[in-house]
Amino acid sequence: QQQVKQSPQSLIVQKGGISIINCAYENTAFDYFPWYQQFPGKGPALLIAIRPDVSEKKEGRFTISFNKSAKQFSLHIMDSQPGDSATYFCAATGGSNYKLTFGKGTLLTVNP
Amino acid sequence: GAGVSQTPSNKVTEKGKYVELRCDPISGHTALYWYRQSLGQGPEFLIYFQGTGAADDSGLPNDRFFAVRPEGSVSTLKIQRTERGDSAVYLCASSYDSDTQYFGPGTRLTVL
């Protein structure tokens, strides 16, 4: 049972465009939703995270939108840059479930 | 400060051999996690330590896998009688609180 579903699997965006990655979860006990960025040969790096008490969180060009009733959350990358090209993972954890459950990842390519 | 470090960065072994993978967490982080990441997938939880004890080892795939953290800092993941299906990137993460996990670069294990 895949508890966190992520889409799309891959995404190609032009420089300056908006990249949008979506995730949906099933476990209502989840209460912390981080996004990780991973470059080839590197470990995942925390990008931004949100708790369900807010519907949106913005840090620089990165925004998480959260819809608790739909059990969905998304990452928006504004003014996408070639340096943003990486694999992005959504994840979830919560309650006594400290372990992160990851989506399958989205390979983002930003063309110059 | 220094991040999570893992050694070796790459390990090639033959089927049936024993391997040890090491993780040095961020100083002061009491929680330590091991994940396994197969090609094209998100990380999957293996085991969680709080201090010296394994609080949750439910993600270990079978009894060939074992991990220790004897002094509450460095951890070693041990795999006996390796199989080709064990080939993956093994990631270690540490955290101070129950949410924000910081990942190391991983050890790429290849079983021939």
JSON list of C-alpha atoms in Angstrom, two decimals:
[
{"chain": "A", "resi": 1, "resn": "GLN", "atom": "CA", "xyz": [0.00, 0.00, 0.00]},
{"chain": "A", "resi": 2, "resn": "GLN", "atom": "CA", "xyz": [1.56, 3.24, -1.17]},
{"chain": "A", "resi": 3, "resn": "GLN", "atom": "CA", "xyz": [0.77, 5.78, 1.51]},
{"chain": "A", "resi": 4, "resn": "VAL", "atom": "CA", "xyz": [2.10, 8.81, -0.37]},
{"chain": "A", "resi": 5, "resn": "LYS", "atom": "CA", "xyz": [1.39, 9.12, -4.08]},
{"chain": "A", "resi": 6, "resn": "GLN", "atom": "CA", "xyz": [3.43, 11.63, -6.07]},
{"chain": "A", "resi": 7, "resn": "SER", "atom": "CA", "xyz": [2.93, 13.00, -9.57]},
{"chain": "A", "resi": 8, "resn": "PRO", "atom": "CA", "xyz": [4.14, 13.59, -12.16]},
{"chain": "A", "resi": 9, "resn": "GLN", "atom": "CA", "xyz": [6.99, 11.13, -12.43]},
{"chain": "A", "resi": 10, "resn": "SER", "atom": "CA", "xyz": [8.92, 13.61, -14.56]},
{"chain": "A", "resi": 11, "resn": "LEU", "atom": "CA", "xyz": [8.51, 17.26, -15.48]},
{"chain": "A", "resi": 12, "resn": "ILE", "atom": "CA", "xyz": [10.18, 19.53, -18.02]},
{"chain": "A", "resi": 13, "resn": "VAL", "atom": "CA", "xyz": [9.89, 23.28, -17.55]},
{"chain": "A", "resi": 14, "resn": "GLN", "atom": "CA", "xyz": [11.41, 26.24, -19.30]},
{"chain": "A", "resi": 15, "resn": "LYS", "atom": "CA", "xyz": [13.60, 28.65, -17.37]},
{"chain": "A", "resi": 16, "resn": "GLY", "atom": "CA", "xyz": [11.43, 31.20, -15.60]},
{"chain": "A", "resi": 17, "resn": "GLY", "atom": "CA", "xyz": [8.38, 28.96, -15.59]},
{"chain": "A", "resi": 18, "resn": "ILE", "atom": "CA", "xyz": [6.45, 27.46, -12.68]},
{"chain": "A", "resi": 19, "resn": "SER", "atom": "CA", "xyz": [7.07, 23.86, -11.65]},
{"chain": "A", "resi": 20, "resn": "ILE", "atom": "CA", "xyz": [4.24, 22.10, -9.82]},
{"chain": "A", "resi": 21, "resn": "ILE", "atom": "CA", "xyz": [4.52, 18.70, -8.14]},
{"chain": "A", "resi": 22, "resn": "ASN", "atom": "CA", "xyz": [1.58, 17.06, -6.41]},
{"chain": "A", "resi": 23, "resn": "CYS", "atom": "CA", "xyz": [1.27, 14.55, -3.60]},
{"chain": "A", "resi": 24, "resn": "ALA", "atom": "CA", "xyz": [-1.63, 12.78, -1.95]},
{"chain": "A", "resi": 25, "resn": "TYR", "atom": "CA", "xyz": [-1.61, 10.85, 1.29]},
{"chain": "A", "resi": 26, "resn": "GLU", "atom": "CA", "xyz": [-3.86, 8.32, 2.96]},
{"chain": "A", "resi": 27, "resn": "ASN", "atom": "CA", "xyz": [-2.83, 8.20, 6.61]},
{"chain": "A", "resi": 28, "resn": "THR", "atom": "CA", "xyz": [-4.75, 10.84, 8.57]},
{"chain": "A", "resi": 29, "resn": "ALA", "atom": "CA", "xyz": [-2.23, 10.55, 11.40]},
{"chain": "A", "resi": 30, "resn": "PHE", "atom": "CA", "xyz": [0.37, 12.33, 9.24]},
{"chain": "A", "resi": 31, "resn": "ASP", "atom": "CA", "xyz": [0.99, 15.83, 10.56]},
{"chain": "A", "resi": 32, "resn": "TYR", "atom": "CA", "xyz": [4.31, 16.90, 9.06]},
{"chain": "A", "resi": 33, "resn": "PHE", "atom": "CA", "xyz": [4.96, 17.11, 5.34]},
{"chain": "A", "resi": 34, "resn": "PRO", "atom": "CA", "xyz": [8.50, 17.88, 4.14]},
{"chain": "A", "resi": 35, "resn": "TRP", "atom": "CA", "xyz": [9.80, 18.18, 0.61]},
{"chain": "A", "resi": 36, "resn": "TYR", "atom": "CA", "xyz": [13.29, 16.97, -0.20]},
{"chain": "A", "resi": 37, "resn": "GLN", "atom": "CA", "xyz": [15.52, 17.84, -3.14]},
{"chain": "A", "resi": 38, "resn": "GLN", "atom": "CA", "xyz": [18.04, 15.28, -4.34]},
{"chain": "A", "resi": 39, "resn": "PHE", "atom": "CA", "xyz": [20.84, 15.76, -6.84]},
{"chain": "A", "resi": 40, "resn": "PRO", "atom": "CA", "xyz": [22.52, 12.75, -8.49]},
{"chain": "A", "resi": 41, "resn": "GLY", "atom": "CA", "xyz": [24.94, 11.04, -6.14]},
{"chain": "A", "resi": 42, "resn": "LYS", "atom": "CA", "xyz": [23.80, 13.06, -3.15]},
{"chain": "A", "resi": 43, "resn": "GLY", "atom": "CA", "xyz": [21.49, 12.43, -0.23]},
{"chain": "A", "resi": 44, "resn": "PRO", "atom": "CA", "xyz": [18.08, 14.13, -0.02]},
{"chain": "A", "resi": 45, "resn": "ALA", "atom": "CA", "xyz": [18.22, 17.70, 1.33]},
{"chain": "A", "resi": 46, "resn": "LEU", "atom": "CA", "xyz": [15.29, 19.27, 3.16]},
{"chain": "A", "resi": 47, "resn": "LEU", "atom": "CA", "xyz": [13.78, 22.02, 1.04]},
{"chain": "A", "resi": 48, "resn": "ILE", "atom": "CA", "xyz": [10.64, 23.16, 2.84]},
{"chain": "A", "resi": 49, "resn": "ALA", "atom": "CA", "xyz": [8.07, 21.61, 5.16]},
{"chain": "A", "resi": 50, "resn": "ILE", "atom": "CA", "xyz": [4.52, 22.29, 6.34]},
{"chain": "A", "resi": 51, "resn": "ARG", "atom": "CA", "xyz": [2.14, 21.28, 9.09]},
{"chain": "A", "resi": 52, "resn": "PRO", "atom": "CA", "xyz": [-1.59, 20.96, 8.41]},
{"chain": "A", "resi": 53, "resn": "ASP", "atom": "CA", "xyz": [-2.54, 23.92, 10.61]},
{"chain": "A", "resi": 54, "resn": "VAL", "atom": "CA", "xyz": [-1.71, 26.24, 7.69]},
{"chain": "A", "resi": 55, "resn": "SER", "atom": "CA", "xyz": [-2.78, 26.03, 4.07]},
{"chain": "A", "resi": 56, "resn": "GLU", "atom": "CA", "xyz": [0.32, 27.54, 2.53]},
{"chain": "A", "resi": 57, "resn": "LYS", "atom": "CA", "xyz": [3.98, 28.13, 3.35]},
{"chain": "A", "resi": 58, "resn": "LYS", "atom": "CA", "xyz": [6.39, 30.12, 1.25]},
{"chain": "A", "resi": 59, "resn": "GLU", "atom": "CA", "xyz": [10.16, 30.25, 1.39]},
{"chain": "A", "resi": 60, "resn": "GLY", "atom": "CA", "xyz": [11.77, 32.24, -1.39]},
{"chain": "A", "resi": 61, "resn": "ARG", "atom": "CA", "xyz": [10.76, 30.72, -4.73]},
{"chain": "A", "resi": 62, "resn": "PHE", "atom": "CA", "xyz": [9.34, 27.59, -3.08]},
{"chain": "A", "resi": 63, "resn": "THR", "atom": "CA", "xyz": [5.74, 27.32, -1.87]},
{"chain": "A", "resi": 64, "resn": "ILE", "atom": "CA", "xyz": [3.84, 24.41, -0.35]},
{"chain": "A", "resi": 65, "resn": "SER", "atom": "CA", "xyz": [0.06, 24.40, -0.71]},
{"chain": "A", "resi": 66, "resn": "PHE", "atom": "CA", "xyz": [-1.82, 22.09, 1.65]},
{"chain": "A", "resi": 67, "resn": "ASN", "atom": "CA", "xyz": [-5.41, 20.84, 1.42]},
{"chain": "A", "resi": 68, "resn": "LYS", "atom": "CA", "xyz": [-6.23, 18.89, 4.55]},
{"chain": "A", "resi": 69, "resn": "SER", "atom": "CA", "xyz": [-9.74, 17.84, 3.54]},
{"chain": "A", "resi": 70, "resn": "ALA", "atom": "CA", "xyz": [-8.50, 16.44, 0.24]},
{"chain": "A", "resi": 71, "resn": "LYS", "atom": "CA", "xyz": [-5.37, 15.00, 1.85]},
{"chain": "A", "resi": 72, "resn": "GLN", "atom": "CA", "xyz": [-3.24, 16.61, -0.82]},
{"chain": "A", "resi": 73, "resn": "PHE", "atom": "CA", "xyz": [-0.25, 18.90, -0.87]},
{"chain": "A", "resi": 74, "resn": "SER", "atom": "CA", "xyz": [1.85, 20.38, -3.61]},
{"chain": "A", "resi": 75, "resn": "LEU", "atom": "CA", "xyz": [5.17, 22.08, -4.22]},
{"chain": "A", "resi": 76, "resn": "HIS", "atom": "CA", "xyz": [5.35, 25.13, -6.45]},
{"chain": "A", "resi": 77, "resn": "ILE", "atom": "CA", "xyz": [8.70, 26.38, -7.72]},
{"chain": "A", "resi": 78, "resn": "MET", "atom": "CA", "xyz": [8.40, 29.90, -9.09]},
{"chain": "A", "resi": 79, "resn": "ASP", "atom": "CA", "xyz": [10.83, 31.31, -11.65]},
{"chain": "A", "resi": 80, "resn": "SER", "atom": "CA", "xyz": [12.35, 27.86, -12.15]},
{"chain": "A", "resi": 81, "resn": "GLN", "atom": "CA", "xyz": [16.09, 27.83, -12.86]},
{"chain": "A", "resi": 82, "resn": "PRO", "atom": "CA", "xyz": [18.34, 25.23, -14.51]},
{"chain": "A", "resi": 83, "resn": "GLY", "atom": "CA", "xyz": [20.00, 24.78, -11.10]},
{"chain": "A", "resi": 84, "resn": "ASP", "atom": "CA", "xyz": [16.65, 23.52, -9.80]},
{"chain": "A", "resi": 85, "resn": "SER", "atom": "CA", "xyz": [16.98, 20.46, -12.02]},
{"chain": "A", "resi": 86, "resn": "ALA", "atom": "CA", "xyz": [16.90, 17.57, -9.55]},
{"chain": "A", "resi": 87, "resn": "THR", "atom": "CA", "xyz": [14.62, 14.87, -8.18]},
{"chain": "A", "resi": 88, "resn": "TYR", "atom": "CA", "xyz": [12.02, 16.10, -5.70]},
{"chain": "A", "resi": 89, "resn": "PHE", "atom": "CA", "xyz": [10.43, 13.88, -3.07]},
{"chain": "A", "resi": 90, "resn": "CYS", "atom": "CA", "xyz": [7.42, 14.62, -0.94]},
{"chain": "A", "resi": 91, "resn": "ALA", "atom": "CA", "xyz": [7.25, 12.85, 2.39]},
{"chain": "A", "resi": 92, "resn": "ALA", "atom": "CA", "xyz": [5.02, 12.54, 5.41]},
{"chain": "A", "resi": 93, "resn": "THR", "atom": "CA", "xyz": [5.25, 11.57, 9.04]},
{"chain": "A", "resi": 94, "resn": "GLY", "atom": "CA", "xyz": [3.31, 12.16, 12.19]},
{"chain": "A", "resi": 95, "resn": "GLY", "atom": "CA", "xyz": [2.09, 11.14, 15.60]},
{"chain": "A", "resi": 96, "resn": "SER", "atom": "CA", "xyz": [4.06, 8.17, 16.74]},
{"chain": "A", "resi": 97, "resn": "ASN", "atom": "CA", "xyz": [4.99, 7.51, 13.13]},
{"chain": "A", "resi": 98, "resn": "TYR", "atom": "CA", "xyz": [8.32, 9.39, 13.19]},
{"chain": "A", "resi": 99, "resn": "LYS", "atom": "CA", "xyz": [9.61, 7.50, 10.17]},
{"chain": "A", "resi": 100, "resn": "LEU", "atom": "CA", "xyz": [9.30, 9.35, 6.89]},
{"chain": "A", "resi": 101, "resn": "THR", "atom": "CA", "xyz": [7.14, 7.85, 4.18]},
{"chain": "A", "resi": 102, "resn": "PHE", "atom": "CA", "xyz": [8.31, 9.10, 0.79]},
{"chain": "A", "resi": 103, "resn": "GLY", "atom": "CA", "xyz": [6.65, 9.48, -2.57]},
{"chain": "A", "resi": 104, "resn": "LYS", "atom": "CA", "xyz": [8.36, 7.93, -5.57]},
{"chain": "A", "resi": 105, "resn": "GLY", "atom": "CA", "xyz": [9.90, 11.20, -6.68]},
{"chain": "A", "resi": 106, "resn": "THR", "atom": "CA", "xyz": [9.63, 13.66, -9.57]},
{"chain": "A", "resi": 107, "resn": "LEU", "atom": "CA", "xyz": [12.55, 14.25, -11.90]},
{"chain": "A", "resi": 108, "resn": "LEU", "atom": "CA", "xyz": [12.48, 17.97, -12.73]},
{"chain": "A", "resi": 109, "resn": "THR", "atom": "CA", "xyz": [14.38, 19.30, -15.73]},
{"chain": "A", "resi": 110, "resn": "VAL", "atom": "CA", "xyz": [14.54, 23.06, -16.23]},
{"chain": "A", "resi": 111, "resn": "ASN", "atom": "CA", "xyz": [15.68, 23.97, -19.72]},
{"chain": "A", "resi": 112, "resn": "PRO", "atom": "CA", "xyz": [17.74, 27.14, -20.19]},
{"chain": "B", "resi": 1, "resn": "GLY", "atom": "CA", "xyz": [28.74, 22.59, 11.15]},
{"chain": "B", "resi": 2, "resn": "ALA", "atom": "CA", "xyz": [29.43, 19.14, 9.78]},
{"chain": "B", "resi": 3, "resn": "GLY", "atom": "CA", "xyz": [26.55, 17.22, 8.32]},
{"chain": "B", "resi": 4, "resn": "VAL", "atom": "CA", "xyz": [25.82, 13.52, 8.40]},
{"chain": "B", "resi": 5, "resn": "SER", "atom": "CA", "xyz": [28.68, 11.50, 6.98]},
{"chain": "B", "resi": 6, "resn": "GLN", "atom": "CA", "xyz": [28.62, 7.95, 5.67]},
{"chain": "B", "resi": 7, "resn": "THR", "atom": "CA", "xyz": [31.42, 5.57, 4.80]},
{"chain": "B", "resi": 8, "resn": "PRO", "atom": "CA", "xyz": [32.25, 4.07, 2.45]},
{"chain": "B", "resi": 9, "resn": "SER", "atom": "CA", "xyz": [30.65, 6.09, -0.34]},
{"chain": "B", "resi": 10, "resn": "ASN", "atom": "CA", "xyz": [30.69, 3.02, -2.55]},
{"chain": "B", "resi": 11, "resn": "LYS", "atom": "CA", "xyz": [30.92, -0.65, -1.69]},
{"chain": "B", "resi": 12, "resn": "VAL", "atom": "CA", "xyz": [31.16, -3.49, -4.18]},
{"chain": "B", "resi": 13, "resn": "THR", "atom": "CA", "xyz": [30.91, -6.99, -2.79]},
{"chain": "B", "resi": 14, "resn": "GLU", "atom": "CA", "xyz": [30.21, -10.50, -3.94]},
{"chain": "B", "resi": 15, "resn": "LYS", "atom": "CA", "xyz": [27.05, -12.42, -3.26]},
{"chain": "B", "resi": 16, "resn": "GLY", "atom": "CA", "xyz": [27.22, -14.14, 0.09]},
{"chain": "B", "resi": 17, "resn": "LYS", "atom": "CA", "xyz": [29.72, -11.74, 1.67]},
{"chain": "B", "resi": 18, "resn": "TYR", "atom": "CA", "xyz": [29.26, -9.67, 4.83]},
{"chain": "B", "resi": 19, "resn": "VAL", "atom": "CA", "xyz": [29.29, -5.85, 4.71]},
{"chain": "B", "resi": 20, "resn": "GLU", "atom": "CA", "xyz": [29.25, -3.03, 7.23]},
{"chain": "B", "resi": 21, "resn": "LEU", "atom": "CA", "xyz": [28.09, 0.48, 6.46]},
{"chain": "B", "resi": 22, "resn": "ARG", "atom": "CA", "xyz": [28.91, 3.34, 8.83]},
{"chain": "B", "resi": 23, "resn": "CYS", "atom": "CA", "xyz": [27.00, 6.50, 9.69]},
{"chain": "B", "resi": 24, "resn": "ASP", "atom": "CA", "xyz": [28.28, 9.51, 11.67]},
{"chain": "B", "resi": 25, "resn": "PRO", "atom": "CA", "xyz": [25.31, 11.68, 12.62]},
{"chain": "B", "resi": 26, "resn": "ILE", "atom": "CA", "xyz": [25.28, 15.39, 13.29]},
{"chain": "B", "resi": 27, "resn": "SER", "atom": "CA", "xyz": [26.74, 16.06, 16.74]},
{"chain": "B", "resi": 28, "resn": "GLY", "atom": "CA", "xyz": [24.04, 16.27, 19.38]},
{"chain": "B", "resi": 29, "resn": "HIS", "atom": "CA", "xyz": [21.37, 14.50, 17.34]},
{"chain": "B", "resi": 30, "resn": "THR", "atom": "CA", "xyz": [19.81, 11.80, 19.45]},
{"chain": "B", "resi": 31, "resn": "ALA", "atom": "CA", "xyz": [17.73, 10.20, 16.72]},
{"chain": "B", "resi": 32, "resn": "LEU", "atom": "CA", "xyz": [19.27, 8.23, 13.86]},
{"chain": "B", "resi": 33, "resn": "TYR", "atom": "CA", "xyz": [17.53, 6.57, 10.93]},
{"chain": "B", "resi": 34, "resn": "TRP", "atom": "CA", "xyz": [18.55, 4.20, 8.18]},
{"chain": "B", "resi": 35, "resn": "TYR", "atom": "CA", "xyz": [16.73, 4.18, 4.84]},
{"chain": "B", "resi": 36, "resn": "ARG", "atom": "CA", "xyz": [17.27, 2.24, 1.64]},
{"chain": "B", "resi": 37, "resn": "GLN", "atom": "CA", "xyz": [16.78, 3.81, -1.77]},
{"chain": "B", "resi": 38, "resn": "SER", "atom": "CA", "xyz": [16.46, 1.65, -4.84]},
{"chain": "B", "resi": 39, "resn": "LEU", "atom": "CA", "xyz": [16.99, 3.10, -8.30]},
{"chain": "B", "resi": 40, "resn": "GLY", "atom": "CA", "xyz": [14.16, 5.42, -9.29]},
{"chain": "B", "resi": 41, "resn": "GLN", "atom": "CA", "xyz": [12.39, 5.13, -5.94]},
{"chain": "B", "resi": 42, "resn": "GLY", "atom": "CA", "xyz": [12.02, 7.18, -2.80]},
{"chain": "B", "resi": 43, "resn": "PRO", "atom": "CA", "xyz": [13.89, 6.18, 0.35]},
{"chain": "B", "resi": 44, "resn": "GLU", "atom": "CA", "xyz": [12.29, 3.39, 2.39]},
{"chain": "B", "resi": 45, "resn": "PHE", "atom": "CA", "xyz": [12.59, 3.22, 6.14]},
{"chain": "B", "resi": 46, "resn": "LEU", "atom": "CA", "xyz": [14.71, 0.48, 7.69]},
{"chain": "B", "resi": 47, "resn": "ILE", "atom": "CA", "xyz": [15.39, 1.26, 11.35]},
{"chain": "B", "resi": 48, "resn": "TYR", "atom": "CA", "xyz": [15.22, 4.09, 13.88]},
{"chain": "B", "resi": 49, "resn": "PHE", "atom": "CA", "xyz": [17.44, 4.64, 16.92]},
{"chain": "B", "resi": 50, "resn": "GLN", "atom": "CA", "xyz": [16.69, 6.91, 19.83]},
{"chain": "B", "resi": 51, "resn": "GLY", "atom": "CA", "xyz": [19.94, 7.08, 21.73]},
{"chain": "B", "resi": 52, "resn": "THR", "atom": "CA", "xyz": [21.54, 3.66, 21.86]},
{"chain": "B", "resi": 53, "resn": "GLY", "atom": "CA", "xyz": [18.42, 1.60, 21.43]},
{"chain": "B", "resi": 54, "resn": "ALA", "atom": "CA", "xyz": [16.61, 0.57, 18.30]},
{"chain": "B", "resi": 55, "resn": "ALA", "atom": "CA", "xyz": [13.17, 2.05, 18.85]},
{"chain": "B", "resi": 56, "resn": "ASP", "atom": "CA", "xyz": [11.75, 0.61, 15.65]},
{"chain": "B", "resi": 57, "resn": "ASP", "atom": "CA", "xyz": [13.36, -1.97, 13.36]},
{"chain": "B", "resi": 58, "resn": "SER", "atom": "CA", "xyz": [10.18, -2.86, 11.51]},
{"chain": "B", "resi": 59, "resn": "GLY", "atom": "CA", "xyz": [11.61, -1.83, 8.15]},
{"chain": "B", "resi": 60, "resn": "LEU", "atom": "CA", "xyz": [14.50, -4.29, 8.16]},
{"chain": "B", "resi": 61, "resn": "PRO", "atom": "CA", "xyz": [13.66, -6.72, 5.34]},
{"chain": "B", "resi": 62, "resn": "ASN", "atom": "CA", "xyz": [14.89, -9.89, 7.05]},
{"chain": "B", "resi": 63, "resn": "ASP", "atom": "CA", "xyz": [17.25, -11.20, 9.71]},
{"chain": "B", "resi": 64, "resn": "ARG", "atom": "CA", "xyz": [20.29, -10.76, 7.48]},
{"chain": "B", "resi": 65, "resn": "PHE", "atom": "CA", "xyz": [20.09, -7.05, 8.30]},
{"chain": "B", "resi": 66, "resn": "PHE", "atom": "CA", "xyz": [21.17, -5.71, 11.66]},
{"chain": "B", "resi": 67, "resn": "ALA", "atom": "CA", "xyz": [22.17, -2.29, 12.97]},
{"chain": "B", "resi": 68, "resn": "VAL", "atom": "CA", "xyz": [23.84, -1.04, 16.12]},
{"chain": "B", "resi": 69, "resn": "ARG", "atom": "CA", "xyz": [24.51, 2.28, 17.78]},
{"chain": "B", "resi": 70, "resn": "PRO", "atom": "CA", "xyz": [26.46, 1.29, 20.92]},
{"chain": "B", "resi": 71, "resn": "GLU", "atom": "CA", "xyz": [27.36, 4.75, 22.23]},
{"chain": "B", "resi": 72, "resn": "GLY", "atom": "CA", "xyz": [24.42, 6.72, 20.94]},
{"chain": "B", "resi": 73, "resn": "SER", "atom": "CA", "xyz": [26.38, 8.39, 18.17]},
{"chain": "B", "resi": 74, "resn": "VAL", "atom": "CA", "xyz": [27.93, 6.40, 15.30]},
{"chain": "B", "resi": 75, "resn": "SER", "atom": "CA", "xyz": [25.80, 3.64, 13.85]},
{"chain": "B", "resi": 76, "resn": "THR", "atom": "CA", "xyz": [26.72, 0.61, 11.76]},
{"chain": "B", "resi": 77, "resn": "LEU", "atom": "CA", "xyz": [24.35, -1.22, 9.43]},
{"chain": "B", "resi": 78, "resn": "LYS", "atom": "CA", "xyz": [25.41, -4.82, 8.98]},
{"chain": "B", "resi": 79, "resn": "ILE", "atom": "CA", "xyz": [24.28, -7.09, 6.18]},
{"chain": "B", "resi": 80, "resn": "GLN", "atom": "CA", "xyz": [25.08, -10.79, 6.25]},
{"chain": "B", "resi": 81, "resn": "ARG", "atom": "CA", "xyz": [25.10, -13.18, 3.29]},
{"chain": "B", "resi": 82, "resn": "THR", "atom": "CA", "xyz": [24.48, -10.36, 0.83]},
{"chain": "B", "resi": 83, "resn": "GLU", "atom": "CA", "xyz": [22.20, -10.97, -2.13]},
{"chain": "B", "resi": 84, "resn": "ARG", "atom": "CA", "xyz": [22.00, -9.17, -5.48]},
{"chain": "B", "resi": 85, "resn": "GLY", "atom": "CA", "xyz": [18.66, -7.73, -4.39]},
{"chain": "B", "resi": 86, "resn": "ASP", "atom": "CA", "xyz": [20.40, -5.87, -1.57]},
{"chain": "B", "resi": 87, "resn": "SER", "atom": "CA", "xyz": [22.02, -3.56, -4.12]},
{"chain": "B", "resi": 88, "resn": "ALA", "atom": "CA", "xyz": [20.81, -0.03, -3.40]},
{"chain": "B", "resi": 89, "resn": "VAL", "atom": "CA", "xyz": [21.86, 3.25, -1.84]},
{"chain": "B", "resi": 90, "resn": "TYR", "atom": "CA", "xyz": [21.75, 3.08, 1.93]},
{"chain": "B", "resi": 91, "resn": "LEU", "atom": "CA", "xyz": [20.98, 6.44, 3.48]},
{"chain": "B", "resi": 92, "resn": "CYS", "atom": "CA", "xyz": [21.44, 7.55, 7.05]},
{"chain": "B", "resi": 93, "resn": "ALA", "atom": "CA", "xyz": [19.65, 10.51, 8.60]},
{"chain": "B", "resi": 94, "resn": "SER", "atom": "CA", "xyz": [19.75, 12.13, 12.00]},
{"chain": "B", "resi": 95, "resn": "SER", "atom": "CA", "xyz": [17.53, 14.55, 13.83]},
{"chain": "B", "resi": 96, "resn": "TYR", "atom": "CA", "xyz": [17.33, 16.50, 17.05]},
{"chain": "B", "resi": 97, "resn": "ASP", "atom": "CA", "xyz": [13.56, 16.62, 17.18]},
{"chain": "B", "resi": 98, "resn": "SER", "atom": "CA", "xyz": [11.03, 14.18, 15.78]},
{"chain": "B", "resi": 99, "resn": "ASP", "atom": "CA", "xyz": [10.50, 16.01, 12.51]},
{"chain": "B", "resi": 100, "resn": "THR", "atom": "CA", "xyz": [13.48, 17.44, 10.67]},
{"chain": "B", "resi": 101, "resn": "GLN", "atom": "CA", "xyz": [15.71, 14.68, 9.40]},
{"chain": "B", "resi": 102, "resn": "TYR", "atom": "CA", "xyz": [19.04, 15.51, 7.80]},
{"chain": "B", "resi": 103, "resn": "PHE", "atom": "CA", "xyz": [20.40, 12.96, 5.38]},
{"chain": "B", "resi": 104, "resn": "GLY", "atom": "CA", "xyz": [23.92, 11.88, 4.60]},
{"chain": "B", "resi": 105, "resn": "PRO", "atom": "CA", "xyz": [25.21, 11.30, 1.05]},
{"chain": "B", "resi": 106, "resn": "GLY", "atom": "CA", "xyz": [24.55, 7.58, 1.24]},
{"chain": "B", "resi": 107, "resn": "THR", "atom": "CA", "xyz": [26.54, 4.43, 0.58]},
{"chain": "B", "resi": 108, "resn": "ARG", "atom": "CA", "xyz": [26.00, 2.82, -2.80]},
{"chain": "B", "resi": 109, "resn": "LEU", "atom": "CA", "xyz": [26.11, -0.94, -2.30]},
{"chain": "B", "resi": 110, "resn": "THR", "atom": "CA", "xyz": [26.56, -3.19, -5.30]},
{"chain": "B", "resi": 111, "resn": "VAL", "atom": "CA", "xyz": [26.33, -6.94, -4.84]},
{"chain": "B", "resi": 112, "resn": "LEU", "atom": "CA", "xyz": [27.77, -8.87, -7.77]}
]
